[in-house]
Coordinates of C-alpha atoms and ligand atoms in Angstrom, one line a residue:
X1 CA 0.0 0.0 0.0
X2 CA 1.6 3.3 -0.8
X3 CA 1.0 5.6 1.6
X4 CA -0.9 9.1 1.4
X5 CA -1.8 12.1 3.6
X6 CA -4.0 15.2 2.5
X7 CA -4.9 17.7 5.0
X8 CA -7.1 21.3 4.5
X9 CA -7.5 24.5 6.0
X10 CA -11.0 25.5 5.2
X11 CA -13.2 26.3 2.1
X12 CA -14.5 29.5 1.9
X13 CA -12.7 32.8 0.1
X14 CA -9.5 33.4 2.0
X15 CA -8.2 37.6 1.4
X16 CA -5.3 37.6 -0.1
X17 CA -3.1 39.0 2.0
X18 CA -3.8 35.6 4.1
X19 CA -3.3 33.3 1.2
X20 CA 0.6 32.5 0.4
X21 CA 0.4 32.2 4.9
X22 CA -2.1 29.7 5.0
X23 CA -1.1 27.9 2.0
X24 CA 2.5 27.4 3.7
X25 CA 1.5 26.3 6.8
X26 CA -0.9 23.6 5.1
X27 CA 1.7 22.2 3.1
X28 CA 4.1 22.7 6.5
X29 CA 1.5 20.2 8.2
X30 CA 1.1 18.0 5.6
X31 CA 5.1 17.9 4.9
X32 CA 5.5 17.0 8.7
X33 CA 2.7 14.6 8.7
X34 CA 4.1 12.7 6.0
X35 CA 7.6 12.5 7.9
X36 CA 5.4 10.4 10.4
X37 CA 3.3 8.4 7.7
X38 CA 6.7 7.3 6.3
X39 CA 8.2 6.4 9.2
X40 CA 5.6 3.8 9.5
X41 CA 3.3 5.7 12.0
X42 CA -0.5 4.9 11.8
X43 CA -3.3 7.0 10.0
X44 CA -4.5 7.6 13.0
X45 CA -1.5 8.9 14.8
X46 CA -0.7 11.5 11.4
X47 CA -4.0 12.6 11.1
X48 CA -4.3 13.8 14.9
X49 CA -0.9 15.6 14.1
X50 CA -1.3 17.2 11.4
X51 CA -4.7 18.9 12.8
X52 CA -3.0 19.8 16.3
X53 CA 0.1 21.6 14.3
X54 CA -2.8 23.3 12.7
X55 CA -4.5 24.2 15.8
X56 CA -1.6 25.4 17.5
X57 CA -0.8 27.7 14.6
X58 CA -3.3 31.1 15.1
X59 CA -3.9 31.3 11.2
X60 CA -6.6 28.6 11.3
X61 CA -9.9 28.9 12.7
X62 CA -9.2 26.0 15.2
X63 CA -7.2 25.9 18.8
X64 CA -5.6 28.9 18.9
X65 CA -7.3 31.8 16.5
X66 CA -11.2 29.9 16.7
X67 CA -13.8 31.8 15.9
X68 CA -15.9 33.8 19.0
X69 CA -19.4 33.2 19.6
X70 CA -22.2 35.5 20.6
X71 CA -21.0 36.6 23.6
X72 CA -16.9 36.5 22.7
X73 CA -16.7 32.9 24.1
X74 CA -14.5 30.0 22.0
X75 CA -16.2 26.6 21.8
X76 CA -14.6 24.5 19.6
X77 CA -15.5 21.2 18.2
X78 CA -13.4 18.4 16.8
X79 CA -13.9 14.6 15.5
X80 CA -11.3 11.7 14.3
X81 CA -12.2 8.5 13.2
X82 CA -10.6 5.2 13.1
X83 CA -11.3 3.4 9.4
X84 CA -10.2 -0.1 10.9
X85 CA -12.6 -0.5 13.1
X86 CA -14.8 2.3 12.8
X87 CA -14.1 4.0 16.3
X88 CA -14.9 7.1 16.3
X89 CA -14.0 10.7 19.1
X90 CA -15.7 14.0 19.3
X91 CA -15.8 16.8 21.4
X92 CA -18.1 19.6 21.1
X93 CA -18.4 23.1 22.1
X94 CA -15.4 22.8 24.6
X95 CA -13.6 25.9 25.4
X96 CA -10.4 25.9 27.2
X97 CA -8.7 22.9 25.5
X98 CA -5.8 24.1 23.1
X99 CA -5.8 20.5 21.3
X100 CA -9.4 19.2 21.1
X101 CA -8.4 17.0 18.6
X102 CA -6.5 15.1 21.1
X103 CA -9.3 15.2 23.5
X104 CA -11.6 13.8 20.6
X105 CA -9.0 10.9 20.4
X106 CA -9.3 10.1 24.0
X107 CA -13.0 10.2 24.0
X108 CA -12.5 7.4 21.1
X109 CA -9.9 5.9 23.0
X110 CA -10.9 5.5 26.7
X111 CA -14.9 5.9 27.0
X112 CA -17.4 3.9 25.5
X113 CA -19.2 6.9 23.9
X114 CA -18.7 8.8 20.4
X115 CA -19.1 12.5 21.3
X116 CA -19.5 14.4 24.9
X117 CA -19.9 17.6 24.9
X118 CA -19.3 21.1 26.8
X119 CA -18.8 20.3 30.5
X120 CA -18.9 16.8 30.4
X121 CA -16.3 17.0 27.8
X122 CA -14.4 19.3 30.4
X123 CA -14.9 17.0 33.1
X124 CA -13.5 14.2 30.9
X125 CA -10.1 16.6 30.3
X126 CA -9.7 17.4 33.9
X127 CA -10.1 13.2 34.5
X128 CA -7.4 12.1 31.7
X129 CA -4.8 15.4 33.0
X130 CA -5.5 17.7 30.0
X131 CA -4.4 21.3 31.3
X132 CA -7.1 24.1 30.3
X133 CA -5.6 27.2 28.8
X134 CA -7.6 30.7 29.6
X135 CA -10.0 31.1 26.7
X136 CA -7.6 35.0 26.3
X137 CA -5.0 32.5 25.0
X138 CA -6.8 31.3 22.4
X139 CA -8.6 34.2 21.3
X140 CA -6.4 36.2 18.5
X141 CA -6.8 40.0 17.2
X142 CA -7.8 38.7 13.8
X143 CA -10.9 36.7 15.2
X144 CA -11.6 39.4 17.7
X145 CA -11.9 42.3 14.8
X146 CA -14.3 40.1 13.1
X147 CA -16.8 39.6 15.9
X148 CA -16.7 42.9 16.5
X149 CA -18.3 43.8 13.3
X150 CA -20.7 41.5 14.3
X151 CA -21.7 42.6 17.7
X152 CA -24.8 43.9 19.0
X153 CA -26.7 41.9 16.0
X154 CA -29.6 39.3 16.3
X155 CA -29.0 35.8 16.2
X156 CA -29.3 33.8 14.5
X157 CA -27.0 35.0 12.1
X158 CA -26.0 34.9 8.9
X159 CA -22.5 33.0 8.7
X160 CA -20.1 35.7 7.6
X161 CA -18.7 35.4 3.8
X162 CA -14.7 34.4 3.8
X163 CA -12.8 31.4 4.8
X164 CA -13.6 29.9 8.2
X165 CA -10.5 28.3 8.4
X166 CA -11.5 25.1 10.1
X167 CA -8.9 22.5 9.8
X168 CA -9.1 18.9 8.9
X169 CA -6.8 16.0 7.8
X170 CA -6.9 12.3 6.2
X171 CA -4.5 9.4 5.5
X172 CA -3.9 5.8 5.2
X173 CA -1.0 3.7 6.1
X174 CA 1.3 0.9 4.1
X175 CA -0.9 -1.2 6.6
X176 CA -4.4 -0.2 4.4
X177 CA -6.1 1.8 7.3
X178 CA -7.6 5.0 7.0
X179 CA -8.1 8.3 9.7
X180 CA -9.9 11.5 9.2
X181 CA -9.8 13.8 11.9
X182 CA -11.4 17.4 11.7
X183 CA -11.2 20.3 13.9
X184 CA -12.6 23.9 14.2
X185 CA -14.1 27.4 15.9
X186 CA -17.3 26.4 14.1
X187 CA -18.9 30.1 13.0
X188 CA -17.9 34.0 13.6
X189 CA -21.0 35.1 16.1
X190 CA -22.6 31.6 16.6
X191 CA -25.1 31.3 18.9
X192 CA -24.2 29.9 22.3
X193 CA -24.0 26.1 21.9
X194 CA -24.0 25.7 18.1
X195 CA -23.0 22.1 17.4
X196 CA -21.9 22.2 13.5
X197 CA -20.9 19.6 11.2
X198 CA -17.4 18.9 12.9
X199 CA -18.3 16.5 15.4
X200 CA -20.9 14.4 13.9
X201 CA -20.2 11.4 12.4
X202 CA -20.7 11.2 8.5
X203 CA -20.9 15.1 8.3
X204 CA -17.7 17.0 8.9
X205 CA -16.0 13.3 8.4
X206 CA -15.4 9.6 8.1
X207 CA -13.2 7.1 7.6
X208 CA -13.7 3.3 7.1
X209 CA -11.1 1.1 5.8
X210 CA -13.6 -0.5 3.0
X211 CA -14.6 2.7 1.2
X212 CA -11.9 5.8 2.5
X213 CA -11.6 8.3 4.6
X214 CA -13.2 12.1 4.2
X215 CA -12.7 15.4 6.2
X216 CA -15.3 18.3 4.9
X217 CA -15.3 21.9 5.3
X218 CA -17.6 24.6 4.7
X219 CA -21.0 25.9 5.6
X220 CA -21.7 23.6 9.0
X221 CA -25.8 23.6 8.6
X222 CA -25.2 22.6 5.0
X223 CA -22.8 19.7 5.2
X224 CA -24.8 18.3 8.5
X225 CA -28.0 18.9 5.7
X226 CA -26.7 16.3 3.1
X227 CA -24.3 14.2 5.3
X228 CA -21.4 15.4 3.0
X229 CA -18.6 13.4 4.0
X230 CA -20.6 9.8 4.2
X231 CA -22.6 11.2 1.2
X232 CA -19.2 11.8 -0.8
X233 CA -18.1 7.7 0.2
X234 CA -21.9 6.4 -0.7
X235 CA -21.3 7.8 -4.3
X236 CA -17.6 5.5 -3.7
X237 CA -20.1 3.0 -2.9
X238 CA -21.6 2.8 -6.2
X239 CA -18.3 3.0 -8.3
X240 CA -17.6 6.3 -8.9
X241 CA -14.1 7.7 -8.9
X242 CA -12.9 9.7 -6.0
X243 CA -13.1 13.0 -8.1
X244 CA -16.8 12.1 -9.1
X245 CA -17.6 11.2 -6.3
X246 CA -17.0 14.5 -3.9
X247 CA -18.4 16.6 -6.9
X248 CA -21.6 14.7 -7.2
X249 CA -21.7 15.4 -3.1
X250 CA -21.0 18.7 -3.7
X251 CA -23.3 19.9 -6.4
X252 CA -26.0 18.0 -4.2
X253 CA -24.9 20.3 -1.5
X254 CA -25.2 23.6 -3.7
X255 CA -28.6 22.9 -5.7
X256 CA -30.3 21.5 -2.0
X257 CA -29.0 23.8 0.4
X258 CA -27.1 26.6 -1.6
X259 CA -24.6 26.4 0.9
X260 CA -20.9 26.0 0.4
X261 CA -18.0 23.4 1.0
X262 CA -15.4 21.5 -0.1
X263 CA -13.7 18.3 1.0
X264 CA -10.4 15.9 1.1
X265 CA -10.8 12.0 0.6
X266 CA -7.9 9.1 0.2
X267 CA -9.8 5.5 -0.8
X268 CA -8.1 2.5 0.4
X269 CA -6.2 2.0 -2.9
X270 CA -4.6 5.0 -1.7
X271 CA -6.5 7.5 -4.4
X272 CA -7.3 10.9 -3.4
X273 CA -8.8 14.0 -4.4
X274 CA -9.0 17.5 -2.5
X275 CA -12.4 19.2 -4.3
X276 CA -14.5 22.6 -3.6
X277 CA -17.4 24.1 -5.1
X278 CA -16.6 27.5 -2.8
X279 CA -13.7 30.0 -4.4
X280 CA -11.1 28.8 -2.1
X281 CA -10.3 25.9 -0.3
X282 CA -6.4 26.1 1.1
X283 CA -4.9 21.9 0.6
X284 CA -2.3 19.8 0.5
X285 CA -0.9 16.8 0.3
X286 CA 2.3 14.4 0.0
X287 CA 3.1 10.8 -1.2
X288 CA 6.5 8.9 -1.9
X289 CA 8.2 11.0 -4.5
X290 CA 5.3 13.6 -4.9
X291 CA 3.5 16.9 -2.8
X292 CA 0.3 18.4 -4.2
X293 CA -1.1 21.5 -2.9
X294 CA -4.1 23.9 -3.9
X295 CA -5.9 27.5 -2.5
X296 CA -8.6 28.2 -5.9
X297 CA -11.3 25.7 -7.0
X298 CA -9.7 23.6 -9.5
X299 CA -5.9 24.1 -8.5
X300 CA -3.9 21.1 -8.4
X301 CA 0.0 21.4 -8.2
X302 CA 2.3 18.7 -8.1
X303 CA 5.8 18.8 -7.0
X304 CA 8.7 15.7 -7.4
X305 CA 10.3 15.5 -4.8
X306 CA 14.0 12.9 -4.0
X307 CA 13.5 10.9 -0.7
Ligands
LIG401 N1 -17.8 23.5 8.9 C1 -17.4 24.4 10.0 C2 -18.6 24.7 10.9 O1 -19.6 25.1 10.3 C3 -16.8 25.7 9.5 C4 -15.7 25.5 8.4 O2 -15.5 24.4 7.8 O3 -15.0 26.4 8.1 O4 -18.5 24.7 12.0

């Protein structure tokens, strides 16, 4: 099995002047996570690092620089997902947690359930020795100046135009299995405990070794609307190429909801495709001997690499 990682940084329309920065740290995390995918790490284990660099790094609209709610609160939410035996994490609308993506993995990992959420989801932290962070730490000017524009408004609101910047990643191993793993702020000026797409299974991702692994991004209510991510697999299901497949999820997505997303999907012959139907999506990718990396609907570069 050769080997592949993909990872994304949100679909929406990123400004410019925060294009060539987010493009270089996606292909940073991907280029690191594929260090660890060659070294013969699991799926699993590169998947939850490639989304923790992403949330560590303030560009992205996860961890550290997540969107504010209504009343200037973070609450994040994140999901992996295991494609060997279908185990699946999630956290949602947890707030002091600077890697909820790892917390996601322990849900998977050491409770019996799929997704907790807020203070249970705390409570579980505090239990397995995760350190909160004060929500100030996570909160960065860039998010700040955009909920400020938005404050004082009704809710619910409209989701602001632009990149969200939620981050997601998937992979599979020379041993066949498959991860996905997906984390983000959620919305600019959400209402107060807003679960979107992220957490739930089959929406903002999923991974099982017979059919691949997706991570989705994009309009939350939309995605959750059409199940994108199992949606995108179920067109697998019936044959279609990768490629086909996410558009024909996509362009279901557009004409029933006229919301916008995009997505990133390996199969377990190690295919892959990284598609949008919004202006931007910010991608990339690595396998032996070749990177790949995208910002505009329809890019697709390809670098050779020696290793
Ligand atoms: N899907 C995320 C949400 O609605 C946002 C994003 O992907 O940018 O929470």
């Amino acid at each position: 099995m050769m080997p592949v990682v993909l990872v994304h940084g949100g679909a929406g329309t990123v400004p410019e002047y925060r294009q060539a920065p987010n493009l270089a740290a996606t292909r940073a995390a991907a280029e690191s996570a594929w260090l660890l995918l060659q070294s013969g790490r699991s799926a699993l284990d590169v998947v939850e690092h490639a989304v923790k660099m992403m949330e560590d790094n303030p560009l992205f609209n996860a961890g550290v620089g997540s969107h504010l709610n209504e009343v200037g609160e973070i609450e994040q939410d994140a999901m992996i997902m295991d494609g060997s035996m279908l185990n699946s994490g999630g956290v949602t609308c947890v707030k002091n947690i600077a890697n909820p993506i790892h917390l996601a993995r322990l849900v998977m990992n050491k409770t019996g359930h799929v997704l907790l959420s807020e203070s249970g989801a705390h409570k579980f932290a505090h239990a397995m020795g995760i350190p909160t962070v004060p929500t100030a730490q996570l909160i960065t000017e860039y998010r700040k100046n955009l909920w400020e524009k938005r404050r004082g408004q009704a809710n619910p609101a409209v989701p602001d135009e632009g990149s969200k910047g939620t981050v997601g990643a998937v992979a599979i191993d020379r041993n066949g299995n498959v991860a996905s793993a997906t984390s983000t702020g959620g919305q600019n000026y959400k209402m107060i405990g807003r679960v979107g797409d992220v957490p739930c299974i089959g929406s903002g991702g999923y991974a099982d070794n017979e059919l691949g692994a997706v991570s989705s991004t994009g309009d939350g209510e939309a995605i959750m609307k059409v199940v994108l991510a199992r949606l995108m697999l179920f067109h697998m299901e019936q044959g279609k190429e990768p490629f086909e497949a996410a558009d024909l999820a996509l362009q279901h997505l557009v004409r029933r909801t006229g919301g916008t997303a995009g997505l990133i999907a390996v199969t377990p012959k190690g295919e892959w495709t990284a598609h949008c139907v919004s202006e931007h999506m910010v991608w990339a990718g690595a396998t032996q001997g070749q990177r790949y990396y995208g910002l505009k609907r329809g890019d697709k570069y390809v670098q050779e690499v020696d290793e």
